[in-house]
Coordinates of N, CA and C in Angstrom, one line a residue:
X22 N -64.7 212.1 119.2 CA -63.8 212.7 120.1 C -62.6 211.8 120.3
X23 N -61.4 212.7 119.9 CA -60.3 211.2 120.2 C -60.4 211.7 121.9
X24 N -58.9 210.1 122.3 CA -59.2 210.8 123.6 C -57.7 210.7 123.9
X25 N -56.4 211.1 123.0 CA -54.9 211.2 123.4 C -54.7 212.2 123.9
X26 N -55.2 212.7 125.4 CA -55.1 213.6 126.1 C -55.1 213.6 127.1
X27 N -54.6 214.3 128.3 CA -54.2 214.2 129.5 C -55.5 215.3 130.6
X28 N -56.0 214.6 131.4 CA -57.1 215.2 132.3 C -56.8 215.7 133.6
X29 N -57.6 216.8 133.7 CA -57.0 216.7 135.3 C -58.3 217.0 136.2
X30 N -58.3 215.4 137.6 CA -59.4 215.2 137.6 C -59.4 215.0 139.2
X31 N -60.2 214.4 139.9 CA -60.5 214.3 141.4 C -60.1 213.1 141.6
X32 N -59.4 212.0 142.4 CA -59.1 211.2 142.7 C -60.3 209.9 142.8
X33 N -61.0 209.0 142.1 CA -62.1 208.3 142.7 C -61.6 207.6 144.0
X34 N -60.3 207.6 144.5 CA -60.1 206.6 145.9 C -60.0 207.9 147.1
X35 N -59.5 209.1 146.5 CA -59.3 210.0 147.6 C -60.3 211.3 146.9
X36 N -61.1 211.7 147.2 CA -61.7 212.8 146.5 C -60.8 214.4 147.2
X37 N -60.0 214.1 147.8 CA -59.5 215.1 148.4 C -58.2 215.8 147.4
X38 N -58.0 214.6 146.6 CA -56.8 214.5 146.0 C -56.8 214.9 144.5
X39 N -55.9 215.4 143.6 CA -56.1 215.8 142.7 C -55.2 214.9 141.6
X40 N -55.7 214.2 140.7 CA -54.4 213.3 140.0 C -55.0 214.6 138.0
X41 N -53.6 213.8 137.6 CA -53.3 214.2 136.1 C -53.1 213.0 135.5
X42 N -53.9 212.5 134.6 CA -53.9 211.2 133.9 C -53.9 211.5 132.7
X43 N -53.6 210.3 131.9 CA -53.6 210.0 130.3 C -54.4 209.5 130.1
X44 N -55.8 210.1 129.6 CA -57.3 209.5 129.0 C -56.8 208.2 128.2
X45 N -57.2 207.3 128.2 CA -56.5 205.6 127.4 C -58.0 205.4 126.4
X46 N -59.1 206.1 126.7 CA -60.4 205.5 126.2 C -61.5 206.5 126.8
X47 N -62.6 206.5 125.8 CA -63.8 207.3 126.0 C -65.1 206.0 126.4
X48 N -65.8 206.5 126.7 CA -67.3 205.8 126.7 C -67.4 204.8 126.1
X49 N -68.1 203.7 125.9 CA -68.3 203.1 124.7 C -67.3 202.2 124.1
X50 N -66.1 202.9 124.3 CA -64.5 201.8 124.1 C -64.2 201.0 124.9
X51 N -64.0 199.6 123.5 CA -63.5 199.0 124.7 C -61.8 198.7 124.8
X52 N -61.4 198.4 125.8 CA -59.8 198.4 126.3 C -59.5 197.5 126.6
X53 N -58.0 196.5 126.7 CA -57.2 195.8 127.1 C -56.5 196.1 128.4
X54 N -57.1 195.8 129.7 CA -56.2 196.6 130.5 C -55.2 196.2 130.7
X55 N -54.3 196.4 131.7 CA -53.0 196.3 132.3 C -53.1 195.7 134.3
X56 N -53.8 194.7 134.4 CA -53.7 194.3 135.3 C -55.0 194.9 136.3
X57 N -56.2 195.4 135.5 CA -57.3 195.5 136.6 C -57.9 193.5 136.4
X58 N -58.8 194.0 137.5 CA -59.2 192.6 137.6 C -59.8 192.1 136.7
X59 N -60.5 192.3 135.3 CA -61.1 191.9 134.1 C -60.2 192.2 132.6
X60 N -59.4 191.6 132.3 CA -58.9 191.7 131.2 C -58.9 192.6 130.1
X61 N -60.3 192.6 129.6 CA -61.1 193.4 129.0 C -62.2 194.2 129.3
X62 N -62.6 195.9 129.0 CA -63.5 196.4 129.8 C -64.0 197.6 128.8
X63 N -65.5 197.2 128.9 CA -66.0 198.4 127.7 C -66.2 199.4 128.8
X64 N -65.8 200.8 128.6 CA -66.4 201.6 129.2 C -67.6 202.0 129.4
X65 N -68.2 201.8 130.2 CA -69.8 202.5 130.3 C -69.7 204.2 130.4
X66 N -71.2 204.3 129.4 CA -71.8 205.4 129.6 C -71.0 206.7 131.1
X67 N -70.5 207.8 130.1 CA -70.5 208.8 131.7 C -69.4 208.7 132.4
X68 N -68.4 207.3 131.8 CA -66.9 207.0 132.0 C -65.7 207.5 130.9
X69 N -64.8 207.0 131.8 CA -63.6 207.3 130.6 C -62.5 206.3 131.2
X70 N -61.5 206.2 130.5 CA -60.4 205.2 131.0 C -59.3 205.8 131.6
X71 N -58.1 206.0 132.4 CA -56.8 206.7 132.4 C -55.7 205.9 133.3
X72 N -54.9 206.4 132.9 CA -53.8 205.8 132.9 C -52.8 206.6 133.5
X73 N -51.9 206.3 134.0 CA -50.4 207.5 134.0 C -49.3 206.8 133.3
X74 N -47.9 207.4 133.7 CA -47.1 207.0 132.5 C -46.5 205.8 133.1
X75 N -46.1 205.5 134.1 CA -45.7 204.5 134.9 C -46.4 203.6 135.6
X76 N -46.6 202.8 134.8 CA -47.4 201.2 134.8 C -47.1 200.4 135.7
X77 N -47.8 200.3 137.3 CA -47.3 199.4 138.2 C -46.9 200.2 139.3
X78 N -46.9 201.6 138.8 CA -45.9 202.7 139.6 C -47.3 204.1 140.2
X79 N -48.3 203.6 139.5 CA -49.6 204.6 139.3 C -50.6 204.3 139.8
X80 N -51.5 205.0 140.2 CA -52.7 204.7 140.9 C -53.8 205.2 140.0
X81 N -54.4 204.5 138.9 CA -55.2 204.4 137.5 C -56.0 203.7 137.4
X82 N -56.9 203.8 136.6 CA -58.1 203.1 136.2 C -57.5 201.5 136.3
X83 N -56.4 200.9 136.4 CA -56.1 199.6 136.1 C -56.1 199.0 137.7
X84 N -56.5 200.1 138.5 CA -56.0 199.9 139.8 C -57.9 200.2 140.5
X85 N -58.9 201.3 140.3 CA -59.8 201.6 140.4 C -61.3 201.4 139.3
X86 N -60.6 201.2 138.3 CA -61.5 201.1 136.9 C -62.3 202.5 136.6
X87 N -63.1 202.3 135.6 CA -63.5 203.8 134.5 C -63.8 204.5 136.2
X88 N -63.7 205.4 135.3 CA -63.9 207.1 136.0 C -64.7 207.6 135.7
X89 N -65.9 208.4 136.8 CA -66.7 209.2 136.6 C -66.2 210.1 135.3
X90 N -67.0 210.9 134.7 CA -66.8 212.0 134.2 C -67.2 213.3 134.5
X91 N -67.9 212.6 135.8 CA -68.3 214.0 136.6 C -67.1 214.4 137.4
X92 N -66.2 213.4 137.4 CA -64.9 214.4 138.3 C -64.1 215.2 137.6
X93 N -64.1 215.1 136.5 CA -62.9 215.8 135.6 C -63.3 217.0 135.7
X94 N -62.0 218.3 136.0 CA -62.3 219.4 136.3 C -61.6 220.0 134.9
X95 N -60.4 219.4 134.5 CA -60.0 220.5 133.1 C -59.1 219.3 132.1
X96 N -58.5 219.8 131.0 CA -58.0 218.8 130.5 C -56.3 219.9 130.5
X97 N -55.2 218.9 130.9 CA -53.9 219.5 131.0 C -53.4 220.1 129.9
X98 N -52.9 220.8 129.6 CA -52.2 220.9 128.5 C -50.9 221.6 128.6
X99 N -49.8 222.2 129.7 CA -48.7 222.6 130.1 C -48.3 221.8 131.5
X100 N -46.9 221.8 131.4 CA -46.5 221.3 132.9 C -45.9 223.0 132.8
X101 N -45.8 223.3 134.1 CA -45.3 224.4 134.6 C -44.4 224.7 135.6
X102 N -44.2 223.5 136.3 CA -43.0 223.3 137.6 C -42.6 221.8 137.5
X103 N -41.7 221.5 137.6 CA -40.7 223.1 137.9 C -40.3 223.6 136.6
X104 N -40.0 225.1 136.9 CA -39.5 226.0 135.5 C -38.7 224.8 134.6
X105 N -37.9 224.4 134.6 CA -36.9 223.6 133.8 C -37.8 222.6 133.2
X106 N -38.9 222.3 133.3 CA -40.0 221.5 132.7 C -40.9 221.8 132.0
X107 N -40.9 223.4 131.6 CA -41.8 224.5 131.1 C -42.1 224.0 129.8
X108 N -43.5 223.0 129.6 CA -43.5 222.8 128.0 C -45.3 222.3 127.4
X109 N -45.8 222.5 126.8 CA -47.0 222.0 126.0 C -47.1 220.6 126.0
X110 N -48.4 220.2 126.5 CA -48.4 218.1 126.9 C -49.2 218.2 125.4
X111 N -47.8 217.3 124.8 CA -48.0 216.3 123.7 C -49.4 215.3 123.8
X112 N -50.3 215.7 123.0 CA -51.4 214.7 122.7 C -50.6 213.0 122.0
X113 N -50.4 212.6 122.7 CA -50.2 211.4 122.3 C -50.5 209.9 123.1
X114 N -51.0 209.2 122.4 CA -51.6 207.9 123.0 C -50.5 207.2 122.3
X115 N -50.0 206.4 123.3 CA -48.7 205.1 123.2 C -49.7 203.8 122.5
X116 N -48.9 203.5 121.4 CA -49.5 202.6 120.3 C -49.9 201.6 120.8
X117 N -49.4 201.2 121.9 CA -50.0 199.7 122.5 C -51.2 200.2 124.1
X118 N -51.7 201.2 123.6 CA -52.7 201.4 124.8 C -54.1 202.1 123.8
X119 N -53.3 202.1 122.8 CA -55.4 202.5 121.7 C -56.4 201.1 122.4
X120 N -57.7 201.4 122.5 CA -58.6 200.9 122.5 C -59.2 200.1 121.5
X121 N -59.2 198.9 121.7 CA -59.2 197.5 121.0 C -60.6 197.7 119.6
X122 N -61.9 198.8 120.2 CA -63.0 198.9 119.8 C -63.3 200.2 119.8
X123 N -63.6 201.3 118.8 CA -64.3 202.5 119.1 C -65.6 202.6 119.0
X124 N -66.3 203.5 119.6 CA -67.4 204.2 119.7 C -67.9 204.0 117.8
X125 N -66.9 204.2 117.2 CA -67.3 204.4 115.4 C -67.7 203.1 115.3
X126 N -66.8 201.9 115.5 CA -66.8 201.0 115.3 C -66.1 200.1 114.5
X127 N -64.4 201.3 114.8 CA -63.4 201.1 114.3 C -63.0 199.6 115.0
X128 N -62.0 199.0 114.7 CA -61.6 197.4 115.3 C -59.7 197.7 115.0
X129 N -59.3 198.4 116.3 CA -58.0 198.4 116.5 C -57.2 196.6 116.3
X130 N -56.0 196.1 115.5 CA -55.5 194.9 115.4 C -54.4 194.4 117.2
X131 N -55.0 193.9 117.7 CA -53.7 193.9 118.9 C -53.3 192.6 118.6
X132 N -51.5 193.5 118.8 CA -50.7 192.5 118.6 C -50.5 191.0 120.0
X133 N -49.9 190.2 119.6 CA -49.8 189.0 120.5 C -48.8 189.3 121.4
X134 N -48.5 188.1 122.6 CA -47.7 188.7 123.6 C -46.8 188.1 123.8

């Protein structure tokens, strides 16, 4: 399963709340985060990783870490409002957010900083 797709899921800090995220990693992968408290983090079992587009600016797994997979209700695939925004969400994962380790046991190269 890749996972360059966008979810739409229950809030883990507000369950009241409904967020749209960028899946960054499935189960099993492991990831480089962006400022959660562990640098590096294999997803456990029953999790997934996500992200939004604005880094610092987002309330994401880098802020609460992996996510149930029991909250995810659908996966996005149109923005629809406003009209002037009317368009099909591009499957794409930003080349510096692939997952360092796959589930296959592929070995992503991360560059230095």
């Amino acid at each position: 399963m890749r996972c360059d797709f966008s979810s739409f899921c229950r809030s883990p800090k507000n369950p009241q709340q409904k967020i749209i995220k960028r899946v960054i990693a499935l189960e099993g992968d492991l990831i480089r985060t962006m400022g959660y408290k562990n640098r590096y983090v294999k997803v456990p079992d029953g999790h997934f990783w996500i992200e939004g587009d604005h880094h610092g600016h987002s309330l994401d797994s880098n802020s609460f870490g992996p996510v149930s997979l029991g909250l995810v209700h659908a996966k996005a695939s149109h923005i629809i409002w406003p009209p002037n925004r009317w368009q099909r969400i591009t499957a794409q994962l930003p080349s510096d957010r692939a997952p360092l380790l796959r589930l296959n046991g592929d070995v992503e190269e991360e560059e230095e900083d």
